[in-house]
Tab-separated table of N, CA and C in Angstrom:
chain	number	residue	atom	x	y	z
A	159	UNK	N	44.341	-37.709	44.109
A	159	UNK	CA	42.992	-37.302	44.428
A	159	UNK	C	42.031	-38.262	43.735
A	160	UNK	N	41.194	-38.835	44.079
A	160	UNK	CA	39.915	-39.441	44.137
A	160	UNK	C	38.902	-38.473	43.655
A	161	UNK	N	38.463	-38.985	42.344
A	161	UNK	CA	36.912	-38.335	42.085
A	161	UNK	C	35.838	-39.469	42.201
A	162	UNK	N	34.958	-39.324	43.004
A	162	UNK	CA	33.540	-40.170	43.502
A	162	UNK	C	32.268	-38.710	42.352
A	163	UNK	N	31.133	-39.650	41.465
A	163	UNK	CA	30.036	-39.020	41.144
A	163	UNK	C	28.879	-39.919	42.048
A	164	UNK	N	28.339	-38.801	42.351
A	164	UNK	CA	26.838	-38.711	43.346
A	164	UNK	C	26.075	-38.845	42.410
A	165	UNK	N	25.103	-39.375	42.806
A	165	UNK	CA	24.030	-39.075	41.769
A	165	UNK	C	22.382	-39.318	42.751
A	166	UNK	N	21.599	-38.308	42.803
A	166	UNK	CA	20.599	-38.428	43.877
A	166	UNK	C	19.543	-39.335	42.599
A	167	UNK	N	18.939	-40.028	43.595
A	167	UNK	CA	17.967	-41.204	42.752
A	167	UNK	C	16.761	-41.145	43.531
A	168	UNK	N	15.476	-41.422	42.867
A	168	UNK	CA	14.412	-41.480	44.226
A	168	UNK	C	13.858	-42.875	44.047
A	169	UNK	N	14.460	-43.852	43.722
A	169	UNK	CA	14.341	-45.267	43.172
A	169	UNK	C	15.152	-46.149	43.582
A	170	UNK	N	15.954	-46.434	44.611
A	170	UNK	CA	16.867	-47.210	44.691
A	170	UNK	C	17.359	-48.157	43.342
A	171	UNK	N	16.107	-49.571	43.786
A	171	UNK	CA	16.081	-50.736	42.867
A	171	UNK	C	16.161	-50.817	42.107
A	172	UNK	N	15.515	-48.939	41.109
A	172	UNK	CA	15.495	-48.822	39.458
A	172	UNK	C	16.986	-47.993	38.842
A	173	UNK	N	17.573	-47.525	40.121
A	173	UNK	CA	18.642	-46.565	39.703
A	173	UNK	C	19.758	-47.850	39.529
A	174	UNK	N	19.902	-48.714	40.504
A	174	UNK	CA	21.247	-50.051	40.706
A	174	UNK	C	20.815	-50.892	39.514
A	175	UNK	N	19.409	-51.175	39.031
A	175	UNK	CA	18.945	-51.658	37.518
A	175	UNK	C	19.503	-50.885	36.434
A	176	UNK	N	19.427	-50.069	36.223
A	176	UNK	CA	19.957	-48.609	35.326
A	176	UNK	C	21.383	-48.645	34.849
A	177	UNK	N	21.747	-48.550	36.306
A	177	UNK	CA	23.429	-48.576	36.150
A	177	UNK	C	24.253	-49.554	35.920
A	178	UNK	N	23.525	-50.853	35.697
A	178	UNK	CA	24.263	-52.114	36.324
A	178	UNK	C	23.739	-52.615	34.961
A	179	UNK	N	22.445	-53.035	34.730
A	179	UNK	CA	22.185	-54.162	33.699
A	179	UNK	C	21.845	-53.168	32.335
A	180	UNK	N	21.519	-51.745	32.868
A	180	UNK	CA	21.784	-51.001	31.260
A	180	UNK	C	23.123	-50.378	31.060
A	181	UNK	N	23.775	-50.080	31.728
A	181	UNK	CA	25.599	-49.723	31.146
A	181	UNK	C	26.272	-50.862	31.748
A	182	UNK	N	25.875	-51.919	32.444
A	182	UNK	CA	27.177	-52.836	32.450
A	182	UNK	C	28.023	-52.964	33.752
A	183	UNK	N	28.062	-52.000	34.462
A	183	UNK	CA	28.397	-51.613	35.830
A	183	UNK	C	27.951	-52.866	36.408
A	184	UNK	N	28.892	-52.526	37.703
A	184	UNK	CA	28.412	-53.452	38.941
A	184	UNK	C	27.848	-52.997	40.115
A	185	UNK	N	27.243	-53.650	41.159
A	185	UNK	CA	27.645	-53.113	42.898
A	185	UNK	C	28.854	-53.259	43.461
A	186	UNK	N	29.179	-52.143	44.140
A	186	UNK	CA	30.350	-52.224	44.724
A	186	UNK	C	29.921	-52.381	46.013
A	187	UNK	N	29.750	-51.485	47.232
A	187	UNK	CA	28.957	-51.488	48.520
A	187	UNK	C	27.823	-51.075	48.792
A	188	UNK	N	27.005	-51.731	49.381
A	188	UNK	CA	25.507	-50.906	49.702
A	188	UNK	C	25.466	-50.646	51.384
A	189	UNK	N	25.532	-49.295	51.557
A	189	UNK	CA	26.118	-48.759	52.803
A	189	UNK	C	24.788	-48.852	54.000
A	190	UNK	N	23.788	-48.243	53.062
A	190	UNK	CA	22.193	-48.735	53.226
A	190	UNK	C	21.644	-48.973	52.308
A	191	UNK	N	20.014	-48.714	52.801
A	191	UNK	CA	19.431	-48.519	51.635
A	191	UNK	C	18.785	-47.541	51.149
A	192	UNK	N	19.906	-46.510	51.417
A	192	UNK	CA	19.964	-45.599	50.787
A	192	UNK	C	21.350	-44.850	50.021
A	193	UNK	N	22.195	-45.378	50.024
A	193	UNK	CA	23.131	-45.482	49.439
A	193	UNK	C	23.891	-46.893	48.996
A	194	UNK	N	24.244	-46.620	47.363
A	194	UNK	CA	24.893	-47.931	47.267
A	194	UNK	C	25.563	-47.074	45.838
A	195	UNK	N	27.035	-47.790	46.148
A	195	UNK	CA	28.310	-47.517	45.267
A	195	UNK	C	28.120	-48.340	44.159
A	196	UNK	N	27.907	-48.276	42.780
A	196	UNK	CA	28.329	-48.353	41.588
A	196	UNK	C	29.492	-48.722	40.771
A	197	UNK	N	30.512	-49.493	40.637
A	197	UNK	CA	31.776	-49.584	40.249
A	197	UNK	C	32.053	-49.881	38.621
A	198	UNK	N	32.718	-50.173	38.175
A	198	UNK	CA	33.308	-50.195	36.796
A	198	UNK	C	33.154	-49.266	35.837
A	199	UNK	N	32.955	-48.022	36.168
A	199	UNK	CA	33.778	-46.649	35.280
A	199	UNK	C	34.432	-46.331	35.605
A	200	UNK	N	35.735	-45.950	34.836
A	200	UNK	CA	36.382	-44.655	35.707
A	200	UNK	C	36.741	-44.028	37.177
A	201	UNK	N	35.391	-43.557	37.964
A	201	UNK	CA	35.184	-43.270	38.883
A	201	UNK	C	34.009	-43.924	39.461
A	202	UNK	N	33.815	-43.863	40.846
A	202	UNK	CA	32.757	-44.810	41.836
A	202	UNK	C	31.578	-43.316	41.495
A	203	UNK	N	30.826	-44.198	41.181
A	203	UNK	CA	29.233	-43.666	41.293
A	203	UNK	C	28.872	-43.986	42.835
A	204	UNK	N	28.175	-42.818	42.981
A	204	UNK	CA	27.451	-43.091	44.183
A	204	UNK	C	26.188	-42.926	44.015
A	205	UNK	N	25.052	-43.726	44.153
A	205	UNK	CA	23.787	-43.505	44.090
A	205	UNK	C	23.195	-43.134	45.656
A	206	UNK	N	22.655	-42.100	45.926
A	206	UNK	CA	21.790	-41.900	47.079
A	206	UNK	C	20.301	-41.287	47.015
A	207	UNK	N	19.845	-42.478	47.774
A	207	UNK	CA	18.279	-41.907	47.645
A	207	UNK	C	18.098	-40.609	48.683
A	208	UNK	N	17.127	-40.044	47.956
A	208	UNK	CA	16.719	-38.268	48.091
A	208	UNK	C	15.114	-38.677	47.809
A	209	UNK	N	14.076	-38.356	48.668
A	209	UNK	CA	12.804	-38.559	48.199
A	209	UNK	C	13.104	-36.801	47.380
A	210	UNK	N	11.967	-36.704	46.169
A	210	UNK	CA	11.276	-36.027	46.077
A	210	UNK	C	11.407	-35.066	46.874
A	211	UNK	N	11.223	-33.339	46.374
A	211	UNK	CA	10.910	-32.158	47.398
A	211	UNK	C	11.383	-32.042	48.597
A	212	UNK	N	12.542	-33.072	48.896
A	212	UNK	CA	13.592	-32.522	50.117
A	212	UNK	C	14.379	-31.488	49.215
A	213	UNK	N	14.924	-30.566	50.319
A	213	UNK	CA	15.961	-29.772	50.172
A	213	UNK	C	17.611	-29.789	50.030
A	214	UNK	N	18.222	-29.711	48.909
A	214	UNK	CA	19.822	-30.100	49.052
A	214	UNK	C	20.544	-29.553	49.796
A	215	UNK	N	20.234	-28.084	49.995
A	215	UNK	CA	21.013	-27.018	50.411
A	215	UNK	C	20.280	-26.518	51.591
A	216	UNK	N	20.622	-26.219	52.835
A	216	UNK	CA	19.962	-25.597	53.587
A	216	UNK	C	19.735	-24.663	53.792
A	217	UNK	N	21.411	-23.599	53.630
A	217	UNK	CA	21.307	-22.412	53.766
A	217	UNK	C	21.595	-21.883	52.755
A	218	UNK	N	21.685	-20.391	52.538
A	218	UNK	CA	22.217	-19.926	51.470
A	218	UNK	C	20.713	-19.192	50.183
A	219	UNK	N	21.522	-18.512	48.865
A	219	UNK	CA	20.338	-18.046	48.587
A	219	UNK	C	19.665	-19.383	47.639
A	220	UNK	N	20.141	-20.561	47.515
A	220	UNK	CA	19.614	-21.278	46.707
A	220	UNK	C	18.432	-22.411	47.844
A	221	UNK	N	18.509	-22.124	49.162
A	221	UNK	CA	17.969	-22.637	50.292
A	221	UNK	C	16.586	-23.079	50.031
A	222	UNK	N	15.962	-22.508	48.883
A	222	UNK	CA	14.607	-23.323	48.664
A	222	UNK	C	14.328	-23.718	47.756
A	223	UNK	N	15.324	-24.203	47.213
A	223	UNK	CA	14.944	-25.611	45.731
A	223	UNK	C	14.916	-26.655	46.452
A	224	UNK	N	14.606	-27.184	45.943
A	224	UNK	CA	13.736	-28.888	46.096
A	224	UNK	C	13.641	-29.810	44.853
A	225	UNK	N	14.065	-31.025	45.288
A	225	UNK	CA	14.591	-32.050	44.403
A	225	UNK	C	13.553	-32.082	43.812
A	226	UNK	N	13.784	-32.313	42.605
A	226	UNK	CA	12.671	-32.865	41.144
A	226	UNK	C	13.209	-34.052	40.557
A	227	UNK	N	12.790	-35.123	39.957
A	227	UNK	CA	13.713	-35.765	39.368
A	227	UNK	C	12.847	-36.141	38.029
A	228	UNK	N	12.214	-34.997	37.716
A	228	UNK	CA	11.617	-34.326	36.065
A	228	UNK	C	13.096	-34.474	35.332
A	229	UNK	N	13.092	-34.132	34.121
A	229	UNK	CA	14.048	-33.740	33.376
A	229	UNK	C	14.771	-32.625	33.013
A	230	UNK	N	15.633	-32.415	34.048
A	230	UNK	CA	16.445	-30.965	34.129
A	230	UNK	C	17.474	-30.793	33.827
A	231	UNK	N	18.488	-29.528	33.030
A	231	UNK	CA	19.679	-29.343	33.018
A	231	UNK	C	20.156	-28.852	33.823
A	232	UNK	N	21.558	-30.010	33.894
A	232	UNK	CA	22.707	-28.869	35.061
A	232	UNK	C	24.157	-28.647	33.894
A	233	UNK	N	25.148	-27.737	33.880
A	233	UNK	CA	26.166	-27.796	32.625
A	233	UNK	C	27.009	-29.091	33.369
A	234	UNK	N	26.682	-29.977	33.839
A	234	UNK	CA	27.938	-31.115	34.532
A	234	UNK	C	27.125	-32.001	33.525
A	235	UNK	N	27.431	-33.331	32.934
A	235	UNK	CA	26.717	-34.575	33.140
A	235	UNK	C	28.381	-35.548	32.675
A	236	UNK	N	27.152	-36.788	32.592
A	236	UNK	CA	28.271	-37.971	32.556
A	236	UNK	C	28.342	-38.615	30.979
A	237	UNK	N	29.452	-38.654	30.759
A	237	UNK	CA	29.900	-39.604	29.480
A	237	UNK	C	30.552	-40.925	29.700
A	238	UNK	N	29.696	-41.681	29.127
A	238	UNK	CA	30.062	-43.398	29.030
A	238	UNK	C	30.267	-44.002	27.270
A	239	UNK	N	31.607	-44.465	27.762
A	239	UNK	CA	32.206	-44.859	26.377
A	239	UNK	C	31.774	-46.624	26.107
A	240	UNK	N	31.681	-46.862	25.097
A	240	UNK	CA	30.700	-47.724	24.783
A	240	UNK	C	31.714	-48.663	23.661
A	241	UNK	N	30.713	-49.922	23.562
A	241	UNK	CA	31.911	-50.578	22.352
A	241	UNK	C	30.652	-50.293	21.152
A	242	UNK	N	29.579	-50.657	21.469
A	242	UNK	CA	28.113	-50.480	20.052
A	242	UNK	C	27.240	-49.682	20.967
A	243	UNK	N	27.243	-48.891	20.739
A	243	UNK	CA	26.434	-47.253	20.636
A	243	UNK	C	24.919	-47.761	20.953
A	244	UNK	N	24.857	-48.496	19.578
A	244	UNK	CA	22.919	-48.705	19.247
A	244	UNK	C	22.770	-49.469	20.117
A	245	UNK	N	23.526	-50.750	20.418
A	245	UNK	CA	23.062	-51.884	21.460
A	245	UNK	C	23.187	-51.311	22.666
A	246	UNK	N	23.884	-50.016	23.112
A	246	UNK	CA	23.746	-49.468	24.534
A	246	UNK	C	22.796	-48.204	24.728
A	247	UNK	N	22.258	-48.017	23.414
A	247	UNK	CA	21.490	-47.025	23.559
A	247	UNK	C	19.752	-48.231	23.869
A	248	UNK	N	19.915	-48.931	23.106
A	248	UNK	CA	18.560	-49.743	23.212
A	248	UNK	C	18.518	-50.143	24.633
A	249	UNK	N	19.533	-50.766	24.909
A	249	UNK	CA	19.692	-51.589	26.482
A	249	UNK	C	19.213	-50.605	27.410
A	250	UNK	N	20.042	-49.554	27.169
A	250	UNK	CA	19.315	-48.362	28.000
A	250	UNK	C	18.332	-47.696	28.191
A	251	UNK	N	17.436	-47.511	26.909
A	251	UNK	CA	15.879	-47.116	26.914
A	251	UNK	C	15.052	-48.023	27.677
A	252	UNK	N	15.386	-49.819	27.481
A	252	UNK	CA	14.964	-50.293	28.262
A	252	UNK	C	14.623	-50.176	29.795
A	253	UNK	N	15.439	-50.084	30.170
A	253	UNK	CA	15.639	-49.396	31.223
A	253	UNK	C	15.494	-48.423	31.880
A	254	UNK	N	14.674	-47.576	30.881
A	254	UNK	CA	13.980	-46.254	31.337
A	254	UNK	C	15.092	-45.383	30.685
A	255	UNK	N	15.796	-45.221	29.968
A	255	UNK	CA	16.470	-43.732	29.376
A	255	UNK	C	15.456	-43.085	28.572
A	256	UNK	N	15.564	-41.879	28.143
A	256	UNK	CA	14.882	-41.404	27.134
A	256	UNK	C	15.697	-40.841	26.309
A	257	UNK	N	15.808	-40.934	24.961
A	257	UNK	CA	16.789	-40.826	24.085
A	257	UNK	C	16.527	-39.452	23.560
A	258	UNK	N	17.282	-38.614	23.735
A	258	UNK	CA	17.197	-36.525	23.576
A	258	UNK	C	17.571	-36.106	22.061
A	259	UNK	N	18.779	-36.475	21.722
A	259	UNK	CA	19.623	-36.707	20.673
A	259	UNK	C	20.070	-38.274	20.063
A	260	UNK	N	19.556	-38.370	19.150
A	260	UNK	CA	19.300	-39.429	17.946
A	260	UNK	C	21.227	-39.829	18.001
A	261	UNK	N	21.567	-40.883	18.089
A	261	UNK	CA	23.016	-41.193	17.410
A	261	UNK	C	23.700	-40.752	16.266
A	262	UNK	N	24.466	-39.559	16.598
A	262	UNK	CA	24.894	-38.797	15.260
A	262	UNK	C	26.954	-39.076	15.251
A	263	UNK	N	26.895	-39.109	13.852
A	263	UNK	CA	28.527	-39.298	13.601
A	263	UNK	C	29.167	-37.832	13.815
A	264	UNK	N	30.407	-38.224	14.481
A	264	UNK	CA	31.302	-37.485	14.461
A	264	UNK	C	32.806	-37.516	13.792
A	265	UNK	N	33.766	-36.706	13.642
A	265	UNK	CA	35.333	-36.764	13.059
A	265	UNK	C	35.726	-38.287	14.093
A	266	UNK	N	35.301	-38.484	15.304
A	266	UNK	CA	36.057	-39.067	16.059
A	266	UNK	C	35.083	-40.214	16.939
A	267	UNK	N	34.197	-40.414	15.934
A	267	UNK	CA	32.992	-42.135	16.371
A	267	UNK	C	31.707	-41.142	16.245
A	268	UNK	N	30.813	-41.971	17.457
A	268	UNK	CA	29.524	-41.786	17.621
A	268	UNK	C	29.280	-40.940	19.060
A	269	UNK	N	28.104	-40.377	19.188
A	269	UNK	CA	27.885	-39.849	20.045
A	269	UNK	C	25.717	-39.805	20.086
A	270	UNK	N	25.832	-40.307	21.455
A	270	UNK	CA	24.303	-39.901	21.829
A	270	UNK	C	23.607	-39.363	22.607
A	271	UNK	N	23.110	-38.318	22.998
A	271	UNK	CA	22.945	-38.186	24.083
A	271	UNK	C	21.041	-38.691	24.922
A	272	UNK	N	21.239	-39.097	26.255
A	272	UNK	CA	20.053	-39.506	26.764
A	272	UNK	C	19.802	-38.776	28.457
A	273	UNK	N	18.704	-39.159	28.549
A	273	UNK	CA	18.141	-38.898	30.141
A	273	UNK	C	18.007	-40.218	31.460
A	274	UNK	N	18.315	-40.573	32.004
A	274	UNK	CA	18.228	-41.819	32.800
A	274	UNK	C	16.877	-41.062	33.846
A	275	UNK	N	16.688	-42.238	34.325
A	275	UNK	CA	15.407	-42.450	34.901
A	275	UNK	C	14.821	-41.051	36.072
A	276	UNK	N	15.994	-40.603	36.033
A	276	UNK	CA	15.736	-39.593	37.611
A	276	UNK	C	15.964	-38.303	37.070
A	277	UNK	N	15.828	-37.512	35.498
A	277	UNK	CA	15.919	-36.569	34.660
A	277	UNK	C	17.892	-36.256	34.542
A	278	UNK	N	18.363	-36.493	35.136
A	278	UNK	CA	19.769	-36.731	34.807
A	278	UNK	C	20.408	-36.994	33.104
A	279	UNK	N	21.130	-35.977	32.794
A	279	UNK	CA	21.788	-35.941	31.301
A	279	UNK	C	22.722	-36.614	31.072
A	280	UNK	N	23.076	-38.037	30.623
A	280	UNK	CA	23.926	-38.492	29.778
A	280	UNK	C	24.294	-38.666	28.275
A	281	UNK	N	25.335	-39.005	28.209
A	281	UNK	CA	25.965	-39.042	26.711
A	281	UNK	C	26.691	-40.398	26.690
A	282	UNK	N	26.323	-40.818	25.165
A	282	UNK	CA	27.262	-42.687	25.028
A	282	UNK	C	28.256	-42.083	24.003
A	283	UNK	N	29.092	-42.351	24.476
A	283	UNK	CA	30.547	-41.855	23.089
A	283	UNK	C	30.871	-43.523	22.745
A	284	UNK	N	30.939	-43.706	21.549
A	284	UNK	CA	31.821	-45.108	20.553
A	284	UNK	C	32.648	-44.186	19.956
A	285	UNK	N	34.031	-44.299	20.343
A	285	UNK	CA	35.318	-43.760	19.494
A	285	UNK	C	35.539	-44.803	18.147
A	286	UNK	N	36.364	-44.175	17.795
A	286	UNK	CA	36.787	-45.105	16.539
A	286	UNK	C	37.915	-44.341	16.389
A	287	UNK	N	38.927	-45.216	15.374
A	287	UNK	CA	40.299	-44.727	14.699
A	287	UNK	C	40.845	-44.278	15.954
A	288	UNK	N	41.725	-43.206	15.987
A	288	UNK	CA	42.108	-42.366	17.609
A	288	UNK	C	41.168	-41.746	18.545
A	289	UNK	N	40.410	-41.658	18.150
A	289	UNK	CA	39.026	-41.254	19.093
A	289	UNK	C	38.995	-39.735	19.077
A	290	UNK	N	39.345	-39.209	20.336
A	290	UNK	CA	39.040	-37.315	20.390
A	290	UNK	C	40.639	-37.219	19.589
A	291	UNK	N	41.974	-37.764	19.438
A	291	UNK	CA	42.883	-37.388	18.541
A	291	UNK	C	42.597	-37.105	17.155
A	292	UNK	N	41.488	-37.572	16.655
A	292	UNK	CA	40.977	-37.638	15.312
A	292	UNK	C	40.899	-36.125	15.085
A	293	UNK	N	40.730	-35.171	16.053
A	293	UNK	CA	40.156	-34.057	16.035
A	293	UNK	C	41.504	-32.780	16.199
A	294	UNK	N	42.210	-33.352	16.489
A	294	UNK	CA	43.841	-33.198	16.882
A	294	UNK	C	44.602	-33.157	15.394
A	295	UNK	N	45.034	-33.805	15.131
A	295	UNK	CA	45.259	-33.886	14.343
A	295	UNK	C	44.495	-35.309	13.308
A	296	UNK	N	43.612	-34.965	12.206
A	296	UNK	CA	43.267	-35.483	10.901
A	296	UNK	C	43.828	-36.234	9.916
A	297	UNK	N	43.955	-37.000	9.166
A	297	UNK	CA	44.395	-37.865	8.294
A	297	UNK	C	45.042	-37.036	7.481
């Protein structure tokens, strides 16, 4: 099984900037221009543009929300593992992140969490030593 992440953008040019020259990513296909694939994590990002105040869902009882791309929580987001934390947290503000949570140590590296340009929640993990094993079993 194949996992693909969506990610609705109302920016094309600033979301493929975002993903590409602030985490490092590439283009993979641009189908239009309104969709274009993301490559070198894990899994294929998909970026698709969504203006503003369209509807995701048509039917159903959630049938009248409407896209915001304010700064909102959903319990899903994305974690990107990093080699220097600070130099990908800076690269990334550049770029429009907004930094939520300050770079704090953990048993098992660093961890930060931020907002990318379209209110979307990410996190930069720098492991160190065994990384999440650190937490597993301890020295």
């Amino acid at each position: 099984m194949e996992l693909r992440i969506c990610i609705d953008v109302d920016d094309m040019d600033r979301a493929v900037a975002f993903y590409t020259l602030g985490l490092g990513l590439r283009v993979g296909r641009r189908f239009k221009s309104d969709f274009v694939e993301i490559l070198g994590a894990g899994s294929p990002i998909d970026l698709l543009f969504n203006a503003p105040g369209t509807r995701p869902i048509t039917s159903g009882p959630r049938s009248e929300t409407v896209r915001s791309y304010q700064r909102h929580w959903t319990p899903v987001h994305l974690d990107f593992v990093v080699d220097d934390i600070d130099t990908a947290v800076a690269r990334l503000q550049q770029h429009g992140a907004v930094l939520e949570m300050p770079v704090a140590e953990r048993v098992w590296g660093r961890i930060a969490g931020l907002a990318d340009p379209f209110g979307h929640g990410l996190d930069l993990l720098e492991f160190k030593g065994r990384g999440y094993d650190e937490i597993l079993q301890p020295h």
